[in-house]
PDB file of C-alpha atoms and ligand atoms in Angstrom:
ATOM      1  CA  UNK A   1      -7.937 -13.460  45.565  1.00 48.00           C
ATOM      2  CA  UNK A   2      -5.032 -15.172  43.811  1.00 50.00           C
ATOM      3  CA  UNK A   3      -2.520 -13.153  41.857  1.00 53.00           C
ATOM      4  CA  UNK A   4      -0.416 -14.512  39.083  1.00 54.00           C
ATOM      5  CA  UNK A   5       3.089 -13.435  38.249  1.00 53.00           C
ATOM      6  CA  UNK A   6       4.067 -14.451  34.758  1.00 49.00           C
ATOM      7  CA  UNK A   7       7.680 -13.598  33.891  1.00 48.00           C
ATOM      8  CA  UNK A   8       9.483 -16.763  32.881  1.00 47.00           C
ATOM      9  CA  UNK A   9      11.710 -16.773  29.792  1.00 48.00           C
ATOM     10  CA  UNK A  10       8.910 -18.325  27.669  1.00 60.00           C
ATOM     11  CA  UNK A  11       6.367 -15.793  28.815  1.00 70.00           C
ATOM     12  CA  UNK A  12       8.781 -12.884  28.536  1.00 93.00           C
ATOM     13  CA  UNK A  13       8.461  -9.973  26.179  1.00 98.00           C
ATOM     14  CA  UNK A  14      10.938  -8.383  23.815  1.00 98.00           C
ATOM     15  CA  UNK A  15      11.242  -4.727  22.962  1.00 98.00           C
ATOM     16  CA  UNK A  16      11.300  -4.163  19.214  1.00 98.00           C
ATOM     17  CA  UNK A  17      12.679  -0.887  17.870  1.00 98.00           C
ATOM     18  CA  UNK A  18      12.186   0.152  14.249  1.00 97.00           C
ATOM     19  CA  UNK A  19      14.493   3.011  13.287  1.00 97.00           C
ATOM     20  CA  UNK A  20      13.014   4.920  10.367  1.00 93.00           C
ATOM     21  CA  UNK A  21      13.995   8.062   8.476  1.00 90.00           C
ATOM     22  CA  UNK A  22      11.451  10.208  10.335  1.00 92.00           C
ATOM     23  CA  UNK A  23      10.352   8.188  13.367  1.00 95.00           C
ATOM     24  CA  UNK A  24      11.564   5.583  15.805  1.00 97.00           C
ATOM     25  CA  UNK A  25       8.660   3.153  16.372  1.00 97.00           C
ATOM     26  CA  UNK A  26       9.002   0.828  19.329  1.00 98.00           C
ATOM     27  CA  UNK A  27       6.906  -1.632  21.259  1.00 98.00           C
ATOM     28  CA  UNK A  28       6.860  -4.354  23.884  1.00 98.00           C
ATOM     29  CA  UNK A  29       5.980  -7.527  21.997  1.00 98.00           C
ATOM     30  CA  UNK A  30       4.814 -10.918  23.276  1.00 97.00           C
ATOM     31  CA  UNK A  31       5.943 -14.210  21.759  1.00 95.00           C
ATOM     32  CA  UNK A  32       2.673 -14.485  19.851  1.00 95.00           C
ATOM     33  CA  UNK A  33       3.387 -11.136  18.172  1.00 96.00           C
ATOM     34  CA  UNK A  34       0.936  -9.092  20.211  1.00 96.00           C
ATOM     35  CA  UNK A  35       2.126  -5.536  20.824  1.00 97.00           C
ATOM     36  CA  UNK A  36       1.537  -4.935  24.512  1.00 96.00           C
ATOM     37  CA  UNK A  37       2.766  -1.323  24.674  1.00 97.00           C
ATOM     38  CA  UNK A  38       4.067   1.219  22.200  1.00 97.00           C
ATOM     39  CA  UNK A  39       6.267   4.274  22.211  1.00 97.00           C
ATOM     40  CA  UNK A  40       7.537   6.475  19.414  1.00 96.00           C
ATOM     41  CA  UNK A  41       9.943   9.340  19.013  1.00 97.00           C
ATOM     42  CA  UNK A  42      11.227  11.577  16.243  1.00 97.00           C
ATOM     43  CA  UNK A  43      14.422  10.379  14.539  1.00 96.00           C
ATOM     44  CA  UNK A  44      17.179  12.956  15.134  1.00 97.00           C
ATOM     45  CA  UNK A  45      18.907  14.192  11.999  1.00 96.00           C
ATOM     46  CA  UNK A  46      21.830  16.048  13.586  1.00 96.00           C
ATOM     47  CA  UNK A  47      24.270  13.441  14.879  1.00 97.00           C
ATOM     48  CA  UNK A  48      24.976   9.771  15.425  1.00 97.00           C
ATOM     49  CA  UNK A  49      25.289  10.366  19.150  1.00 97.00           C
ATOM     50  CA  UNK A  50      21.796  11.840  19.265  1.00 97.00           C
ATOM     51  CA  UNK A  51      20.313   8.912  17.297  1.00 98.00           C
ATOM     52  CA  UNK A  52      21.870   6.389  19.687  1.00 98.00           C
ATOM     53  CA  UNK A  53      20.625   8.418  22.676  1.00 98.00           C
ATOM     54  CA  UNK A  54      17.064   8.377  21.320  1.00 98.00           C
ATOM     55  CA  UNK A  55      17.249   4.623  20.654  1.00 98.00           C
ATOM     56  CA  UNK A  56      18.307   4.162  24.280  1.00 98.00           C
ATOM     57  CA  UNK A  57      15.504   6.458  25.425  1.00 98.00           C
ATOM     58  CA  UNK A  58      12.763   4.396  23.732  1.00 98.00           C
ATOM     59  CA  UNK A  59      14.088   1.254  25.383  1.00 98.00           C
ATOM     60  CA  UNK A  60      14.232   2.958  28.806  1.00 98.00           C
ATOM     61  CA  UNK A  61      10.651   4.127  28.294  1.00 98.00           C
ATOM     62  CA  UNK A  62       9.398   0.577  27.636  1.00 98.00           C
ATOM     63  CA  UNK A  63      11.685  -1.512  29.821  1.00 97.00           C
ATOM     64  CA  UNK A  64      10.144  -3.553  32.647  1.00 96.00           C
ATOM     65  CA  UNK A  65      10.750  -6.883  34.389  1.00 96.00           C
ATOM     66  CA  UNK A  66       8.964  -8.850  31.663  1.00 96.00           C
ATOM     67  CA  UNK A  67      11.509  -7.840  28.995  1.00 98.00           C
ATOM     68  CA  UNK A  68      14.026 -10.587  28.166  1.00 97.00           C
ATOM     69  CA  UNK A  69      15.583  -9.126  25.000  1.00 98.00           C
ATOM     70  CA  UNK A  70      15.782  -6.118  22.705  1.00 98.00           C
ATOM     71  CA  UNK A  71      15.865  -6.072  18.909  1.00 98.00           C
ATOM     72  CA  UNK A  72      16.590  -3.211  16.514  1.00 98.00           C
ATOM     73  CA  UNK A  73      15.700  -2.826  12.854  1.00 97.00           C
ATOM     74  CA  UNK A  74      17.668  -0.192  10.930  1.00 96.00           C
ATOM     75  CA  UNK A  75      17.543   1.042   7.308  1.00 93.00           C
ATOM     76  CA  UNK A  76      21.048  -0.240   6.662  1.00 92.00           C
ATOM     77  CA  UNK A  77      22.962  -3.359   5.792  1.00 92.00           C
ATOM     78  CA  UNK A  78      23.977  -5.086   9.036  1.00 95.00           C
ATOM     79  CA  UNK A  79      27.347  -6.715   9.637  1.00 95.00           C
ATOM     80  CA  UNK A  80      26.012  -9.581  11.754  1.00 94.00           C
ATOM     81  CA  UNK A  81      29.442 -10.952  12.663  1.00 93.00           C
ATOM     82  CA  UNK A  82      30.401  -7.689  14.354  1.00 95.00           C
ATOM     83  CA  UNK A  83      26.934  -6.414  15.276  1.00 96.00           C
ATOM     84  CA  UNK A  84      27.394  -3.230  13.308  1.00 96.00           C
ATOM     85  CA  UNK A  85      24.940  -0.935  11.521  1.00 96.00           C
ATOM     86  CA  UNK A  86      26.972  -0.272   8.383  1.00 95.00           C
ATOM     87  CA  UNK A  87      25.353   2.818   6.880  1.00 92.00           C
ATOM     88  CA  UNK A  88      21.788   4.041   7.218  1.00 92.00           C
ATOM     89  CA  UNK A  89      19.719   5.629   4.498  1.00 82.00           C
ATOM     90  CA  UNK A  90      18.402   9.036   5.657  1.00 85.00           C
ATOM     91  CA  UNK A  91      19.625   8.656   9.249  1.00 94.00           C
ATOM     92  CA  UNK A  92      23.040   9.801  10.546  1.00 96.00           C
ATOM     93  CA  UNK A  93      24.140   6.376  11.740  1.00 96.00           C
ATOM     94  CA  UNK A  94      27.189   4.735  10.205  1.00 96.00           C
ATOM     95  CA  UNK A  95      29.667   2.055  11.254  1.00 97.00           C
ATOM     96  CA  UNK A  96      27.824   1.898  14.601  1.00 97.00           C
ATOM     97  CA  UNK A  97      28.521  -1.028  16.983  1.00 97.00           C
ATOM     98  CA  UNK A  98      24.932  -0.941  18.210  1.00 97.00           C
ATOM     99  CA  UNK A  99      24.677  -4.551  19.390  1.00 97.00           C
ATOM    100  CA  UNK A 100      27.533  -4.491  21.906  1.00 97.00           C
ATOM    101  CA  UNK A 101      26.687  -0.974  23.004  1.00 98.00           C
ATOM    102  CA  UNK A 102      23.061  -1.852  23.796  1.00 98.00           C
ATOM    103  CA  UNK A 103      24.002  -5.171  25.399  1.00 98.00           C
ATOM    104  CA  UNK A 104      26.262  -3.330  27.812  1.00 98.00           C
ATOM    105  CA  UNK A 105      23.791  -0.538  28.345  1.00 97.00           C
ATOM    106  CA  UNK A 106      20.842  -2.803  29.251  1.00 98.00           C
ATOM    107  CA  UNK A 107      22.420  -6.125  30.252  1.00 97.00           C
ATOM    108  CA  UNK A 108      20.073  -8.016  27.917  1.00 98.00           C
ATOM    109  CA  UNK A 109      20.493 -10.057  24.729  1.00 98.00           C
ATOM    110  CA  UNK A 110      20.324  -7.710  21.737  1.00 98.00           C
ATOM    111  CA  UNK A 111      19.615  -8.524  18.086  1.00 98.00           C
ATOM    112  CA  UNK A 112      20.121  -6.266  15.066  1.00 98.00           C
ATOM    113  CA  UNK A 113      18.685  -6.554  11.604  1.00 97.00           C
ATOM    114  CA  UNK A 114      17.965  -4.627   8.452  1.00 95.00           C
ATOM    115  CA  UNK A 115      14.525  -2.962   8.631  1.00 95.00           C
ATOM    116  CA  UNK A 116      13.128  -4.880   5.649  1.00 95.00           C
ATOM    117  CA  UNK A 117      14.345  -8.195   7.086  1.00 96.00           C
ATOM    118  CA  UNK A 118      12.623  -7.220  10.312  1.00 97.00           C
ATOM    119  CA  UNK A 119       9.385  -6.433   8.454  1.00 97.00           C
ATOM    120  CA  UNK A 120       9.520  -9.842   6.739  1.00 97.00           C
ATOM    121  CA  UNK A 121      10.116 -11.548  10.090  1.00 98.00           C
ATOM    122  CA  UNK A 122       7.205  -9.593  11.603  1.00 98.00           C
ATOM    123  CA  UNK A 123       4.816 -10.667   8.832  1.00 98.00           C
ATOM    124  CA  UNK A 124       6.095 -14.251   9.060  1.00 98.00           C
ATOM    125  CA  UNK A 125       5.596 -14.482  12.815  1.00 97.00           C
ATOM    126  CA  UNK A 126       2.486 -12.396  13.303  1.00 97.00           C
ATOM    127  CA  UNK A 127       1.001 -11.258   9.981  1.00 97.00           C
ATOM    128  CA  UNK A 128       0.201 -12.423   6.452  1.00 98.00           C
ATOM    129  CA  UNK A 129       3.083 -14.918   6.413  1.00 98.00           C
ATOM    130  CA  UNK A 130       2.080 -16.946   9.475  1.00 97.00           C
ATOM    131  CA  UNK A 131       2.516 -20.678   8.941  1.00 96.00           C
ATOM    132  CA  UNK A 132       4.708 -20.375   5.827  1.00 97.00           C
ATOM    133  CA  UNK A 133       8.258 -21.738   5.878  1.00 97.00           C
ATOM    134  CA  UNK A 134       9.353 -20.052   2.670  1.00 97.00           C
ATOM    135  CA  UNK A 135       8.397 -16.514   1.830  1.00 98.00           C
ATOM    136  CA  UNK A 136       9.780 -13.420   0.175  1.00 98.00           C
ATOM    137  CA  UNK A 137       8.690  -9.953   1.196  1.00 98.00           C
ATOM    138  CA  UNK A 138       9.228  -6.732  -0.717  1.00 98.00           C
ATOM    139  CA  UNK A 139       8.555  -3.418   0.991  1.00 96.00           C
ATOM    140  CA  UNK A 140       7.821  -0.758  -1.591  1.00 96.00           C
ATOM    141  CA  UNK A 141       8.281   2.554   0.176  1.00 92.00           C
ATOM    142  CA  UNK A 142      10.682   5.386  -0.573  1.00 89.00           C
ATOM    143  CA  UNK A 143      13.117   2.613  -1.488  1.00 91.00           C
ATOM    144  CA  UNK A 144      12.605  -1.126  -1.965  1.00 95.00           C
ATOM    145  CA  UNK A 145      13.496  -3.415   0.904  1.00 94.00           C
ATOM    146  CA  UNK A 146      13.636  -7.183   0.754  1.00 95.00           C
ATOM    147  CA  UNK A 147      13.356  -9.957   3.295  1.00 97.00           C
ATOM    148  CA  UNK A 148      13.439 -13.720   2.892  1.00 98.00           C
ATOM    149  CA  UNK A 149      12.341 -16.576   5.112  1.00 98.00           C
ATOM    150  CA  UNK A 150      13.868 -19.815   3.794  1.00 97.00           C
ATOM    151  CA  UNK A 151      13.257 -23.243   5.295  1.00 97.00           C
ATOM    152  CA  UNK A 152      11.560 -21.701   8.332  1.00 97.00           C
ATOM    153  CA  UNK A 153      14.433 -19.338   9.125  1.00 95.00           C
ATOM    154  CA  UNK A 154      15.347 -15.769   8.240  1.00 95.00           C
ATOM    155  CA  UNK A 155      17.836 -15.777   5.344  1.00 96.00           C
ATOM    156  CA  UNK A 156      20.654 -13.274   5.783  1.00 93.00           C
ATOM    157  CA  UNK A 157      23.356 -14.455   3.416  1.00 90.00           C
ATOM    158  CA  UNK A 158      26.991 -15.155   4.164  1.00 84.00           C
ATOM    159  CA  UNK A 159      27.870 -12.007   6.094  1.00 82.00           C
ATOM    160  CA  UNK A 160      24.414 -11.434   7.479  1.00 83.00           C
ATOM    161  CA  UNK A 161      23.695  -8.406   5.312  1.00 84.00           C
ATOM    162  CA  UNK A 162      21.337 -10.110   2.798  1.00 83.00           C
ATOM    163  CA  UNK A 163      18.854 -10.085   1.263  1.00 91.00           C
ATOM    164  CA  UNK A 164      18.967  -6.717  -0.547  1.00 92.00           C
ATOM    165  CA  UNK A 165      16.317  -7.661  -3.066  1.00 96.00           C
ATOM    166  CA  UNK A 166      15.718  -4.036  -4.083  1.00 96.00           C
ATOM    167  CA  UNK A 167      19.207  -3.879  -5.556  1.00 95.00           C
ATOM    168  CA  UNK A 168      19.072  -6.740  -8.017  1.00 96.00           C
ATOM    169  CA  UNK A 169      19.570  -5.686 -11.620  1.00 97.00           C
ATOM    170  CA  UNK A 170      16.461  -6.042 -13.740  1.00 97.00           C
ATOM    171  CA  UNK A 171      17.630  -3.806 -16.620  1.00 97.00           C
ATOM    172  CA  UNK A 172      21.265  -3.984 -17.725  1.00 97.00           C
ATOM    173  CA  UNK A 173      22.702  -0.425 -17.781  1.00 97.00           C
ATOM    174  CA  UNK A 174      19.251   0.835 -16.810  1.00 97.00           C
ATOM    175  CA  UNK A 175      18.171   3.799 -14.684  1.00 97.00           C
ATOM    176  CA  UNK A 176      20.573   4.990 -11.969  1.00 97.00           C
ATOM    177  CA  UNK A 177      19.570   3.621  -8.574  1.00 96.00           C
ATOM    178  CA  UNK A 178      18.460   5.848  -5.702  1.00 88.00           C
ATOM    179  CA  UNK A 179      20.242   7.332  -2.725  1.00 81.00           C
ATOM    180  CA  UNK A 180      23.775   6.189  -2.040  1.00 81.00           C
ATOM    181  CA  UNK A 181      23.532   3.198  -4.390  1.00 89.00           C
ATOM    182  CA  UNK A 182      25.775   3.643  -7.429  1.00 94.00           C
ATOM    183  CA  UNK A 183      24.214   0.745  -9.335  1.00 97.00           C
ATOM    184  CA  UNK A 184      22.090   0.913 -12.468  1.00 98.00           C
ATOM    185  CA  UNK A 185      18.887  -0.818 -13.472  1.00 98.00           C
ATOM    186  CA  UNK A 186      18.105  -1.995  -9.953  1.00 98.00           C
ATOM    187  CA  UNK A 187      14.555  -3.021  -9.053  1.00 98.00           C
ATOM    188  CA  UNK A 188      14.345  -0.092  -6.625  1.00 97.00           C
ATOM    189  CA  UNK A 189      14.763   2.430  -9.439  1.00 97.00           C
ATOM    190  CA  UNK A 190      11.589   1.111 -11.130  1.00 98.00           C
ATOM    191  CA  UNK A 191       9.120   0.048  -8.432  1.00 98.00           C
ATOM    192  CA  UNK A 192       9.732   2.192  -5.342  1.00 97.00           C
ATOM    193  CA  UNK A 193       7.250   4.814  -4.173  1.00 96.00           C
ATOM    194  CA  UNK A 194       9.832   7.383  -5.244  1.00 96.00           C
ATOM    195  CA  UNK A 195       9.948   5.940  -8.768  1.00 97.00           C
ATOM    196  CA  UNK A 196       6.126   5.909  -8.851  1.00 98.00           C
ATOM    197  CA  UNK A 197       6.065   9.548  -7.731  1.00 97.00           C
ATOM    198  CA  UNK A 198       8.481  10.485 -10.521  1.00 97.00           C
ATOM    199  CA  UNK A 199       6.282   8.725 -13.081  1.00 97.00           C
ATOM    200  CA  UNK A 200       3.216  10.477 -11.646  1.00 98.00           C
ATOM    201  CA  UNK A 201       4.859  13.906 -11.873  1.00 98.00           C
ATOM    202  CA  UNK A 202       5.879  13.307 -15.434  1.00 97.00           C
ATOM    203  CA  UNK A 203       2.364  12.279 -16.426  1.00 97.00           C
ATOM    204  CA  UNK A 204       0.205  14.593 -14.334  1.00 97.00           C
ATOM    205  CA  UNK A 205       2.323  17.560 -13.244  1.00 97.00           C
ATOM    206  CA  UNK A 206       4.576  18.675 -10.417  1.00 97.00           C
ATOM    207  CA  UNK A 207       2.073  18.227  -7.571  1.00 97.00           C
ATOM    208  CA  UNK A 208       1.348  14.564  -8.362  1.00 97.00           C
ATOM    209  CA  UNK A 209       2.980  11.741  -6.416  1.00 97.00           C
ATOM    210  CA  UNK A 210       2.609   7.999  -5.826  1.00 97.00           C
ATOM    211  CA  UNK A 211      -0.452   8.481  -3.583  1.00 96.00           C
ATOM    212  CA  UNK A 212      -2.154  10.556  -6.256  1.00 97.00           C
ATOM    213  CA  UNK A 213      -1.224   8.000  -8.922  1.00 98.00           C
ATOM    214  CA  UNK A 214      -2.913   5.201  -6.966  1.00 98.00           C
ATOM    215  CA  UNK A 215      -5.948   7.396  -6.223  1.00 97.00           C
ATOM    216  CA  UNK A 216      -6.358   8.242  -9.914  1.00 98.00           C
ATOM    217  CA  UNK A 217      -6.045   4.581 -10.869  1.00 98.00           C
ATOM    218  CA  UNK A 218      -8.670   3.705  -8.223  1.00 97.00           C
ATOM    219  CA  UNK A 219     -10.938   6.294  -9.811  1.00 98.00           C
ATOM    220  CA  UNK A 220     -10.560   4.664 -13.214  1.00 97.00           C
ATOM    221  CA  UNK A 221      -8.013   6.969 -14.877  1.00 98.00           C
ATOM    222  CA  UNK A 222      -6.611   4.919 -17.749  1.00 98.00           C
ATOM    223  CA  UNK A 223      -3.228   6.655 -17.915  1.00 98.00           C
ATOM    224  CA  UNK A 224      -2.664   6.118 -14.177  1.00 98.00           C
ATOM    225  CA  UNK A 225      -3.671   2.477 -14.517  1.00 98.00           C
ATOM    226  CA  UNK A 226      -1.260   2.014 -17.404  1.00 98.00           C
ATOM    227  CA  UNK A 227       1.595   3.521 -15.404  1.00 98.00           C
ATOM    228  CA  UNK A 228       0.907   1.082 -12.577  1.00 98.00           C
ATOM    229  CA  UNK A 229       0.791  -1.816 -15.040  1.00 98.00           C
ATOM    230  CA  UNK A 230       4.201  -0.734 -16.281  1.00 98.00           C
ATOM    231  CA  UNK A 231       5.574  -0.618 -12.723  1.00 98.00           C
ATOM    232  CA  UNK A 232       3.970  -4.015 -12.059  1.00 98.00           C
ATOM    233  CA  UNK A 233       5.804  -5.443 -15.062  1.00 98.00           C
ATOM    234  CA  UNK A 234       9.189  -4.535 -13.584  1.00 98.00           C
ATOM    235  CA  UNK A 235       8.019  -5.835 -10.228  1.00 98.00           C
ATOM    236  CA  UNK A 236       7.006  -9.138 -11.843  1.00 98.00           C
ATOM    237  CA  UNK A 237      10.454  -9.456 -13.434  1.00 97.00           C
ATOM    238  CA  UNK A 238      12.078  -9.105 -10.031  1.00 98.00           C
ATOM    239  CA  UNK A 239       9.636 -11.436  -8.314  1.00 98.00           C
ATOM    240  CA  UNK A 240       9.966 -14.050 -11.068  1.00 97.00           C
ATOM    241  CA  UNK A 241      13.704 -14.198 -10.381  1.00 97.00           C
ATOM    242  CA  UNK A 242      13.202 -14.382  -6.615  1.00 98.00           C
ATOM    243  CA  UNK A 243      10.741 -17.234  -7.141  1.00 97.00           C
ATOM    244  CA  UNK A 244      13.343 -19.076  -9.216  1.00 97.00           C
ATOM    245  CA  UNK A 245      15.963 -18.611  -6.491  1.00 96.00           C
ATOM    246  CA  UNK A 246      14.019 -19.147  -3.275  1.00 96.00           C
ATOM    247  CA  UNK A 247      10.944 -21.143  -4.342  1.00 96.00           C
ATOM    248  CA  UNK A 248       8.666 -19.359  -1.864  1.00 97.00           C
ATOM    249  CA  UNK A 249       5.025 -20.305  -1.276  1.00 97.00           C
ATOM    250  CA  UNK A 250       4.224 -16.659  -0.717  1.00 98.00           C
ATOM    251  CA  UNK A 251       5.462 -13.282  -1.935  1.00 98.00           C
ATOM    252  CA  UNK A 252       4.279 -10.435   0.271  1.00 98.00           C
ATOM    253  CA  UNK A 253       4.069  -6.824  -0.806  1.00 98.00           C
ATOM    254  CA  UNK A 254       4.379  -4.303   1.990  1.00 96.00           C
ATOM    255  CA  UNK A 255       5.433  -0.691   2.432  1.00 94.00           C
ATOM    256  CA  UNK A 256       3.236   2.351   1.891  1.00 93.00           C
ATOM    257  CA  UNK A 257       3.196   2.200  -1.901  1.00 96.00           C
ATOM    258  CA  UNK A 258       3.143  -1.626  -2.089  1.00 96.00           C
ATOM    259  CA  UNK A 259       0.047  -1.876   0.090  1.00 96.00           C
ATOM    260  CA  UNK A 260      -1.792   1.098  -1.442  1.00 96.00           C
ATOM    261  CA  UNK A 261      -1.188  -0.046  -5.023  1.00 98.00           C
ATOM    262  CA  UNK A 262      -1.500  -3.780  -4.342  1.00 98.00           C
ATOM    263  CA  UNK A 263      -4.741  -4.417  -6.255  1.00 97.00           C
ATOM    264  CA  UNK A 264      -3.333  -2.627  -9.310  1.00 98.00           C
ATOM    265  CA  UNK A 265       0.059  -4.344  -9.167  1.00 98.00           C
ATOM    266  CA  UNK A 266      -0.926  -7.926  -8.380  1.00 98.00           C
ATOM    267  CA  UNK A 267      -2.552  -9.069 -11.643  1.00 97.00           C
ATOM    268  CA  UNK A 268       0.017  -7.726 -14.117  1.00 98.00           C
ATOM    269  CA  UNK A 269       2.924  -8.721 -11.841  1.00 98.00           C
ATOM    270  CA  UNK A 270       1.564 -12.273 -11.573  1.00 97.00           C
ATOM    271  CA  UNK A 271       1.333 -12.435 -15.351  1.00 97.00           C
ATOM    272  CA  UNK A 272       5.053 -11.692 -15.676  1.00 97.00           C
ATOM    273  CA  UNK A 273       5.920 -14.065 -12.825  1.00 97.00           C
ATOM    274  CA  UNK A 274       3.960 -16.762 -14.677  1.00 96.00           C
ATOM    275  CA  UNK A 275       6.216 -16.238 -17.683  1.00 96.00           C
ATOM    276  CA  UNK A 276       9.562 -15.899 -15.902  1.00 97.00           C
ATOM    277  CA  UNK A 277       9.301 -18.416 -13.063  1.00 96.00           C
ATOM    278  CA  UNK A 278       9.929 -22.079 -13.675  1.00 96.00           C
ATOM    279  CA  UNK A 279       7.945 -25.076 -12.525  1.00 95.00           C
ATOM    280  CA  UNK A 280       7.493 -26.385  -9.895  1.00 93.00           C
ATOM    281  CA  UNK A 281       8.094 -23.011  -8.206  1.00 92.00           C
ATOM    282  CA  UNK A 282       5.639 -21.152 -10.458  1.00 92.00           C
ATOM    283  CA  UNK A 283       2.508 -23.090  -9.491  1.00 92.00           C
ATOM    284  CA  UNK A 284       3.356 -23.016  -5.839  1.00 91.00           C
ATOM    285  CA  UNK A 285       3.622 -19.287  -5.322  1.00 95.00           C
ATOM    286  CA  UNK A 286       1.041 -16.570  -4.759  1.00 95.00           C
ATOM    287  CA  UNK A 287       1.234 -12.840  -4.149  1.00 97.00           C
ATOM    288  CA  UNK A 288      -0.409 -11.352  -1.078  1.00 98.00           C
ATOM    289  CA  UNK A 289      -0.580  -8.052   0.723  1.00 97.00           C
ATOM    290  CA  UNK A 290       1.253  -7.514   4.004  1.00 97.00           C
ATOM    291  CA  UNK A 291      -1.052  -7.179   7.020  1.00 97.00           C
ATOM    292  CA  UNK A 292       0.797  -5.452   9.811  1.00 96.00           C
ATOM    293  CA  UNK A 293       1.292  -2.011   8.295  1.00 93.00           C
ATOM    294  CA  UNK A 294       3.796   0.192  10.094  1.00 92.00           C
ATOM    295  CA  UNK A 295       3.988  -2.261  13.025  1.00 96.00           C
ATOM    296  CA  UNK A 296       5.689  -4.995  10.949  1.00 97.00           C
ATOM    297  CA  UNK A 297       9.173  -3.563  11.536  1.00 96.00           C
ATOM    298  CA  UNK A 298       8.939  -3.228  15.295  1.00 98.00           C
ATOM    299  CA  UNK A 299       7.251  -6.628  15.721  1.00 98.00           C
ATOM    300  CA  UNK A 300       9.942  -8.232  13.564  1.00 98.00           C
ATOM    301  CA  UNK A 301      12.676  -6.396  15.464  1.00 98.00           C
ATOM    302  CA  UNK A 302      11.284  -7.845  18.697  1.00 98.00           C
ATOM    303  CA  UNK A 303      11.545 -11.353  17.216  1.00 98.00           C
ATOM    304  CA  UNK A 304      15.149 -10.592  16.223  1.00 98.00           C
ATOM    305  CA  UNK A 305      15.581  -9.840  19.938  1.00 98.00           C
ATOM    306  CA  UNK A 306      13.965 -13.158  20.914  1.00 97.00           C
ATOM    307  CA  UNK A 307      16.293 -14.858  18.399  1.00 95.00           C
ATOM    308  CA  UNK A 308      19.299 -13.354  20.214  1.00 96.00           C
ATOM    309  CA  UNK A 309      17.876 -14.478  23.564  1.00 95.00           C
ATOM    310  CA  UNK A 310      17.189 -18.037  22.412  1.00 90.00           C
ATOM    311  CA  UNK A 311      20.675 -18.766  21.062  1.00 81.00           C
TER     312      UNK A 311
HETATM  313 ZN1   ZN B   1      20.541  -0.003  -5.984  1.00 91.71          ZN
END
């Protein structure tokens, strides 16, 4: 019987690690986006040292001879020049030189990216965005993350920390933004799952949240449907501007709330996009739902690892 040994650089795998507020999701990912193996751990909340130790532990758990690179996605702006996680939302990790640390620790190429960029890269390489050179992805979860693929490459702006699409102003002097963001009227304050939960509580009482809002709308509740139309209007304003800037063929909605509410949001958001976006961008774009679910971030992070290996 003949046996085949695969590991060349082309055939190699990357480990993708998606650091979230509650869990660290990781996997060994092939170049076609297939997740070969998975591992997950709880995100520590007590100290930076503990978070870094757990990130190392997931890599150790998955590491084998086929692995040629490691990529990390973190809920933070990334200083790409210095390889630093600037400041995470909901995770005690700040000003952390993760890239050099992990390179030294594992002796492999290491890539870092914002978690929403990673999700966009995951969908582009292995999900709903396959085959598109220009796409914008918005992840509507607790916050609003943004990722852009422009001209067949991830767009990260001048210092590598873009594209924070959730923090564009859609209402001058509008609602205060969430978390550590001191801005006002940002998209995130109107279309995140957290914003939807607040609207649901106001309309239906203290036990309602975004999930309940979507469920009620699914069941035909007119007030719930109207609230989602209102959220979709703000979303359309944001997307219309992104379409005017990036001219994408595709705008993907991901994240827990974005996927759950997609059928309610799409129509009214497209109506606003049709008004705000200019030709020829307007006719070229369509809205679609992300496909990879919670795996998008780790798959994308693995491709950020491949990117570091291929330089
Ligand atoms: Zn903001």
